[in-house]
PDB file of C-alpha atoms in Angstrom:
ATOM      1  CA  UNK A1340       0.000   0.000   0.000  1.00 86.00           C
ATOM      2  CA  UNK A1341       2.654   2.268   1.060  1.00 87.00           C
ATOM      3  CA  UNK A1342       4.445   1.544  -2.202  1.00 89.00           C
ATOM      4  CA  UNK A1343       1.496   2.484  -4.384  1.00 90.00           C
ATOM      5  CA  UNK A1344       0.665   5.974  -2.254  1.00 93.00           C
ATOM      6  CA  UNK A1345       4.218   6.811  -3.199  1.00 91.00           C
ATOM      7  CA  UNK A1346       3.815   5.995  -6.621  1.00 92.00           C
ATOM      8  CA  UNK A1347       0.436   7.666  -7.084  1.00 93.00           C
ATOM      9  CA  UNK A1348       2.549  10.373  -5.450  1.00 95.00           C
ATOM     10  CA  UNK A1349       5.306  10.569  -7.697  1.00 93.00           C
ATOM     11  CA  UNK A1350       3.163  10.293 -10.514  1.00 95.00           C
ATOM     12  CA  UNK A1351       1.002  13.310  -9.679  1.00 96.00           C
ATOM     13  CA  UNK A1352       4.522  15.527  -8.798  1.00 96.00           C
ATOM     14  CA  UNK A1353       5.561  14.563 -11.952  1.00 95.00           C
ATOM     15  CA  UNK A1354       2.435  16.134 -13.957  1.00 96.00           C
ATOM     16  CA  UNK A1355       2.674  18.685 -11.968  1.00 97.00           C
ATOM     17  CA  UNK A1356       6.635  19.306 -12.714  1.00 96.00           C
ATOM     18  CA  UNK A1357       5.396  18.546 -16.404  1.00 96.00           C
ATOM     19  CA  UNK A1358       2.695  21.159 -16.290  1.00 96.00           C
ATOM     20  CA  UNK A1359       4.694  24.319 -14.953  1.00 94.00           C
ATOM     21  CA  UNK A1360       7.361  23.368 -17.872  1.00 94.00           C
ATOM     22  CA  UNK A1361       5.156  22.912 -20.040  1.00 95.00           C
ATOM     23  CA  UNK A1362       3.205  26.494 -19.127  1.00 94.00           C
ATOM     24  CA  UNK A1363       6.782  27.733 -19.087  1.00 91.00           C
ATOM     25  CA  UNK A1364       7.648  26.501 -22.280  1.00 93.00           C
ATOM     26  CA  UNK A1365       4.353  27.945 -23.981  1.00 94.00           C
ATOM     27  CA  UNK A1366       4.686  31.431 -22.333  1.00 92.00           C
ATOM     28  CA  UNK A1367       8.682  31.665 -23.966  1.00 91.00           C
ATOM     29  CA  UNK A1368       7.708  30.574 -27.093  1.00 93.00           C
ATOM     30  CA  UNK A1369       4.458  33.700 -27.333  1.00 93.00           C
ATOM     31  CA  UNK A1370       7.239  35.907 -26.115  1.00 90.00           C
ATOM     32  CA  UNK A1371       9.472  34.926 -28.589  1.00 91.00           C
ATOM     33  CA  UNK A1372       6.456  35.159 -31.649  1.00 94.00           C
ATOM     34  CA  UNK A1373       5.536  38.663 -30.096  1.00 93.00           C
ATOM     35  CA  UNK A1374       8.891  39.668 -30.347  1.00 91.00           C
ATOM     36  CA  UNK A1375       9.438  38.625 -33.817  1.00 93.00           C
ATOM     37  CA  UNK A1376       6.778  40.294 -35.004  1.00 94.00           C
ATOM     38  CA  UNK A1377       7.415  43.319 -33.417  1.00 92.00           C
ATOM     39  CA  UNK A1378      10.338  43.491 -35.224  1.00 91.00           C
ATOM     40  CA  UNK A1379       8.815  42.791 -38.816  1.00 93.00           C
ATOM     41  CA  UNK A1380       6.697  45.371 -37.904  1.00 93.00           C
ATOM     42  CA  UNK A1381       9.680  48.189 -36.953  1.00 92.00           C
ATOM     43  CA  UNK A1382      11.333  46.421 -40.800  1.00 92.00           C
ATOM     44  CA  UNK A1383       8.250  47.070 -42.362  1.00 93.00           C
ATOM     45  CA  UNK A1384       8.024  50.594 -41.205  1.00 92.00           C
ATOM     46  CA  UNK A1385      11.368  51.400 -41.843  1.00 93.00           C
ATOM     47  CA  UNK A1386      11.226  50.262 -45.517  1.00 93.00           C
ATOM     48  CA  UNK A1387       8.004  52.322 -45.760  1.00 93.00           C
ATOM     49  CA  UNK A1388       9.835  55.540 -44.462  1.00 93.00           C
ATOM     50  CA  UNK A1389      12.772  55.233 -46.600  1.00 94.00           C
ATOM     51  CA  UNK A1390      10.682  54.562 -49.944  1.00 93.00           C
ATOM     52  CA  UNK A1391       8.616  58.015 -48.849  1.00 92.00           C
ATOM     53  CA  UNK A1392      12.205  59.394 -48.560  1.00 92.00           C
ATOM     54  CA  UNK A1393      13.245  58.155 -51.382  1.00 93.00           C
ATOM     55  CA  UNK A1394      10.147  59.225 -53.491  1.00 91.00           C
ATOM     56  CA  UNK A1395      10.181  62.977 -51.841  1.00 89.00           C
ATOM     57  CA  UNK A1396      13.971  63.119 -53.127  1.00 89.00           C
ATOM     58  CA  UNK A1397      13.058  62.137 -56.371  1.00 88.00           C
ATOM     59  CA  UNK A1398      10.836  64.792 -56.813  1.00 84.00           C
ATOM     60  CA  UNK A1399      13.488  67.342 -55.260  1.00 82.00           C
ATOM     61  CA  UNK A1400      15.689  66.786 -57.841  1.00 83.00           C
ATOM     62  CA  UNK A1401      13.533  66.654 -60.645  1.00 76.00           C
ATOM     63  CA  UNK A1402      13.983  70.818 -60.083  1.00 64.00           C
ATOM     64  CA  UNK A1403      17.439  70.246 -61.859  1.00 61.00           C
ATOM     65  CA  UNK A1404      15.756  68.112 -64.546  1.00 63.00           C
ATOM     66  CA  UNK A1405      12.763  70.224 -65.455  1.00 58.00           C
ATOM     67  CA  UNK A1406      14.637  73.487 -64.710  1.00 58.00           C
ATOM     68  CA  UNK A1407      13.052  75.077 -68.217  1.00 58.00           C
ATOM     69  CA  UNK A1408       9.164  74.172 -67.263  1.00 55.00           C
ATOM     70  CA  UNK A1409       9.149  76.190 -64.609  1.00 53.00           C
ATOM     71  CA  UNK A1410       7.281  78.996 -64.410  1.00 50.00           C
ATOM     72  CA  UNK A1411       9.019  82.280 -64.668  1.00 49.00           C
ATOM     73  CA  UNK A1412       7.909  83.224 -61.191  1.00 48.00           C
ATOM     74  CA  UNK A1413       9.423  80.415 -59.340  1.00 51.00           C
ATOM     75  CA  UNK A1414      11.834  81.289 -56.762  1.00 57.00           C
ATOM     76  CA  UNK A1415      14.772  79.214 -55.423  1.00 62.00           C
ATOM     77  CA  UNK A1416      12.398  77.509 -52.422  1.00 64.00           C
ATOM     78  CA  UNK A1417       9.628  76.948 -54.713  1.00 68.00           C
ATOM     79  CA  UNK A1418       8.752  73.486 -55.435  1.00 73.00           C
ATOM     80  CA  UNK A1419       7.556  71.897 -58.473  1.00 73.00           C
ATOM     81  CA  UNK A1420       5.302  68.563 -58.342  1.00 78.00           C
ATOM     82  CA  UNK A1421       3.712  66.883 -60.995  1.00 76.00           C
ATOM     83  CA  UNK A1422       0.151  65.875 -60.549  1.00 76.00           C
ATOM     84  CA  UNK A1423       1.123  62.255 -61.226  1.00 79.00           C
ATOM     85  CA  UNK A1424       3.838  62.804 -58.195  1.00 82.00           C
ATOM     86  CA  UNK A1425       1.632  64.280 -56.031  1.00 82.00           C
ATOM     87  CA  UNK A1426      -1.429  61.541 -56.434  1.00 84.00           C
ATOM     88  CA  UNK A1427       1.502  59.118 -56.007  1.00 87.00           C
ATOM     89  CA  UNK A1428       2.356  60.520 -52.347  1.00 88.00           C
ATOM     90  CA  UNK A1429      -1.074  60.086 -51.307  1.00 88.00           C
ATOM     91  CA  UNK A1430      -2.142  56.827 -52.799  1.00 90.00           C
ATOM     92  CA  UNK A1431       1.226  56.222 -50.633  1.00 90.00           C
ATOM     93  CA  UNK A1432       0.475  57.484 -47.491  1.00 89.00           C
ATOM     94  CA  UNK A1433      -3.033  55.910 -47.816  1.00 88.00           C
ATOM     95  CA  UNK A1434      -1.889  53.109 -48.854  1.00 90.00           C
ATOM     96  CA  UNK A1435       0.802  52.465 -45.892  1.00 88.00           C
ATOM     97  CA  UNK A1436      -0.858  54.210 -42.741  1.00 86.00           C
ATOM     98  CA  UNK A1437      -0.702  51.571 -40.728  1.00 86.00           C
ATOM     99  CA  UNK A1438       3.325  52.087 -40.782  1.00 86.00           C
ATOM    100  CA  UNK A1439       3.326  55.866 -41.613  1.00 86.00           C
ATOM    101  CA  UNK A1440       2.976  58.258 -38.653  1.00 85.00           C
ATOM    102  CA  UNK A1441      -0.262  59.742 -39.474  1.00 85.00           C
ATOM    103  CA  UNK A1442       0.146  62.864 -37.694  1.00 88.00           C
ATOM    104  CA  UNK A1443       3.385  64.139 -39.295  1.00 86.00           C
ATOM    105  CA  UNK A1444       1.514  63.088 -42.997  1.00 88.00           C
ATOM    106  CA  UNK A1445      -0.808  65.471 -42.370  1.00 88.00           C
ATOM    107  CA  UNK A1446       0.695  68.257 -41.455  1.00 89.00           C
ATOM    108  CA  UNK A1447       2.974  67.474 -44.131  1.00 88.00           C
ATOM    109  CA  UNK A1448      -0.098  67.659 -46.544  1.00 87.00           C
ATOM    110  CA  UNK A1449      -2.011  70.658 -44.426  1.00 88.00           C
ATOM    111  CA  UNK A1450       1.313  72.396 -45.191  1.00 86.00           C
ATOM    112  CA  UNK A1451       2.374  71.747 -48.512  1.00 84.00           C
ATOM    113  CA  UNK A1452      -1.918  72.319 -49.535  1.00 81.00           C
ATOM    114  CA  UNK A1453      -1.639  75.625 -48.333  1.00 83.00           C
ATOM    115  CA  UNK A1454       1.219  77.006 -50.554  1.00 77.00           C
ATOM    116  CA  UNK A1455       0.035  76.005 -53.708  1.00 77.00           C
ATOM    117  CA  UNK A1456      -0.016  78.641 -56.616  1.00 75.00           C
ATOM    118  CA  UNK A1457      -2.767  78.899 -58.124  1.00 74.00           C
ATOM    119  CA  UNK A1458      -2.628  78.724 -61.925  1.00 73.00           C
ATOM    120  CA  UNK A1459      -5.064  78.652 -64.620  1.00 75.00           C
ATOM    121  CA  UNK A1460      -5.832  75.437 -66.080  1.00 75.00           C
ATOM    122  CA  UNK A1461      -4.732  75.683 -69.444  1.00 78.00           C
ATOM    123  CA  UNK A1462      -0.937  76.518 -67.252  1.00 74.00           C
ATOM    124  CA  UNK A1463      -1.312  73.532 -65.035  1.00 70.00           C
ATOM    125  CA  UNK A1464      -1.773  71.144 -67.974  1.00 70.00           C
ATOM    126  CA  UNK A1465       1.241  73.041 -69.888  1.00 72.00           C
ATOM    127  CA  UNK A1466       3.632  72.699 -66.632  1.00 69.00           C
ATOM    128  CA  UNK A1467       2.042  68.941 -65.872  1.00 69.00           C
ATOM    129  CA  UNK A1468       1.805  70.149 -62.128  1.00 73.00           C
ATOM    130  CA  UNK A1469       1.683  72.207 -59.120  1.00 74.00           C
ATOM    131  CA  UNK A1470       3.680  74.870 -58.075  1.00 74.00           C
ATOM    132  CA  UNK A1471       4.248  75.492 -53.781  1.00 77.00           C
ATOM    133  CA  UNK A1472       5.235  78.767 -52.799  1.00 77.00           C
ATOM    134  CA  UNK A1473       8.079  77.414 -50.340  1.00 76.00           C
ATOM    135  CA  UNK A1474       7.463  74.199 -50.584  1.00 78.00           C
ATOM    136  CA  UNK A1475      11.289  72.971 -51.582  1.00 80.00           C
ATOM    137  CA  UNK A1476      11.456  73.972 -47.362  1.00 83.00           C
ATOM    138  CA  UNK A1477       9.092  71.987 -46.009  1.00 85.00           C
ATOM    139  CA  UNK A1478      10.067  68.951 -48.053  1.00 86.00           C
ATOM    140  CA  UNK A1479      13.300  69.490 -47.182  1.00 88.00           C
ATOM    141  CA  UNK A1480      12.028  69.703 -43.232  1.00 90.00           C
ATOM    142  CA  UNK A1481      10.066  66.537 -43.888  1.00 90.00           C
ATOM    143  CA  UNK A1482      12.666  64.553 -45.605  1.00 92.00           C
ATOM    144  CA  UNK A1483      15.229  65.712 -42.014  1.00 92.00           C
ATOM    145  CA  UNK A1484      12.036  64.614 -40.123  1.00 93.00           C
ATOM    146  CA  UNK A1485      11.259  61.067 -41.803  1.00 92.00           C
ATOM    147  CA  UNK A1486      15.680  60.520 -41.373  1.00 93.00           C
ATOM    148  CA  UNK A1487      14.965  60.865 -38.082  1.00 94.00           C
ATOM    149  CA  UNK A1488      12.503  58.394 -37.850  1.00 93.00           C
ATOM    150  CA  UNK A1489      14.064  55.757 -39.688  1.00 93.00           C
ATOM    151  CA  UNK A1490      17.384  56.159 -37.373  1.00 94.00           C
ATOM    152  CA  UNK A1491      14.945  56.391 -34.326  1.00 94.00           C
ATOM    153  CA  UNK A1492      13.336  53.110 -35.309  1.00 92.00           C
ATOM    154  CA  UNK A1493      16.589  51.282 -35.898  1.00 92.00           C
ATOM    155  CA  UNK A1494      17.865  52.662 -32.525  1.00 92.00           C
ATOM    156  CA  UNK A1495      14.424  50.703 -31.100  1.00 90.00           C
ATOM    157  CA  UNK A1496      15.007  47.240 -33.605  1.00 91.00           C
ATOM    158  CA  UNK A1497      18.745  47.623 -31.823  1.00 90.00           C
ATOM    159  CA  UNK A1498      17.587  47.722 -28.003  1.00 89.00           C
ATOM    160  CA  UNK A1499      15.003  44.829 -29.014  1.00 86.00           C
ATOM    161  CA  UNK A1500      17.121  42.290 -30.176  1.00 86.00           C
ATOM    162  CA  UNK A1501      19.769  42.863 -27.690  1.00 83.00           C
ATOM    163  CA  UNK A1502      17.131  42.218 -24.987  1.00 78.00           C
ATOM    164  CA  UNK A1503      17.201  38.625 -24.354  1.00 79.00           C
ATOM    165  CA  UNK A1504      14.562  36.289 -23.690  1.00 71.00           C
ATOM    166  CA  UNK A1505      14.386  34.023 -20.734  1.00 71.00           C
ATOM    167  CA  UNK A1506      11.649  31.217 -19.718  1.00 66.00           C
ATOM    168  CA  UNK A1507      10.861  33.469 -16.751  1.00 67.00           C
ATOM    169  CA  UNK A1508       9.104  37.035 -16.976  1.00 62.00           C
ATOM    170  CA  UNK A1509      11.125  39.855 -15.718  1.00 59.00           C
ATOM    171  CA  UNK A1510       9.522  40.445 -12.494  1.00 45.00           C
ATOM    172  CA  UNK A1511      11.189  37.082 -10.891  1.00 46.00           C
TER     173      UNK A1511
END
């Protein structure tokens, strides 16, 4: 009898050994699936900033490029975007909102919307886009801004794979 109490005991101690591993196991492994997508996630956003930045520079230096369809009255911190450019950035930023910060896009658009020039239409199919009044600035301000956001979210993808993972949460 004795003998089969001390099994029955060992047997339950071991489910219950086999249980807390097993929870342990299960809690490491969502911790290590969170973790991995959080850092798709901080990828994904970073690729999405840089093509914006990438796209905005483009359109910067088409200046040099389409130097002789500007119109006369351009100054050096105009800007010149074609309306295929322009539908481009916010098909973009639709398109991509769930990794663009929202609130700088906006501002970005509030800002750039209010400086257009306003041409007649027969000059705005001629030119093949808008003119902004100071607008070369605030891309410039928005390209600095989105540079700072890509080297702010590899500073974050840095801390998060340096922080290691361990079968016990950190308050133990």
């Amino acid at each position: 009898m004795a003998v089969a109490i001390s099994g029955f005991i060992g047997v339950i101690v071991g489910a219950i050994l086999v249980t807390i591993i097993f929870n342990l196991r299960i809690r490491y492994e969502e911790r290590k699936e969170k973790k991995r997508r959080l850092l798709e996630h901080k990828v994904k956003e970073i690729e999405t900033l840089v093509l914006l930045n990438q796209k905005i520079s483009e359109i910067l230096q088409k200046r040099v490029i389409l130097m002789d369809a500007y119109v006369s009255f351009d100054a050096f911190d105009d800007c010149y975007i074609t309306i295929d450019d322009f539908a481009y950035l916010q098909s973009f930023a639709a398109q991509n909102s769930f990794y663009l910060p929202n609130y700088f896009l906006e501002e970005f658009f509030k800002k750039i919307g209010t400086r257009r020039v306003i041409l007649s239409p027969d000059e705005t199919v001629k030119i093949g886009g808008y003119t902004y009044k100071g607008g070369r600035v605030i891309m410039e301000n928005f390209l600095d801004t989105l540079v700072e956001m890509v080297n702010e979210r590899k500073s974050q993808i840095k801390n998060l794979t340096n922080e290691p993972l361990t079968y016990f949460s950190k308050s133990l």
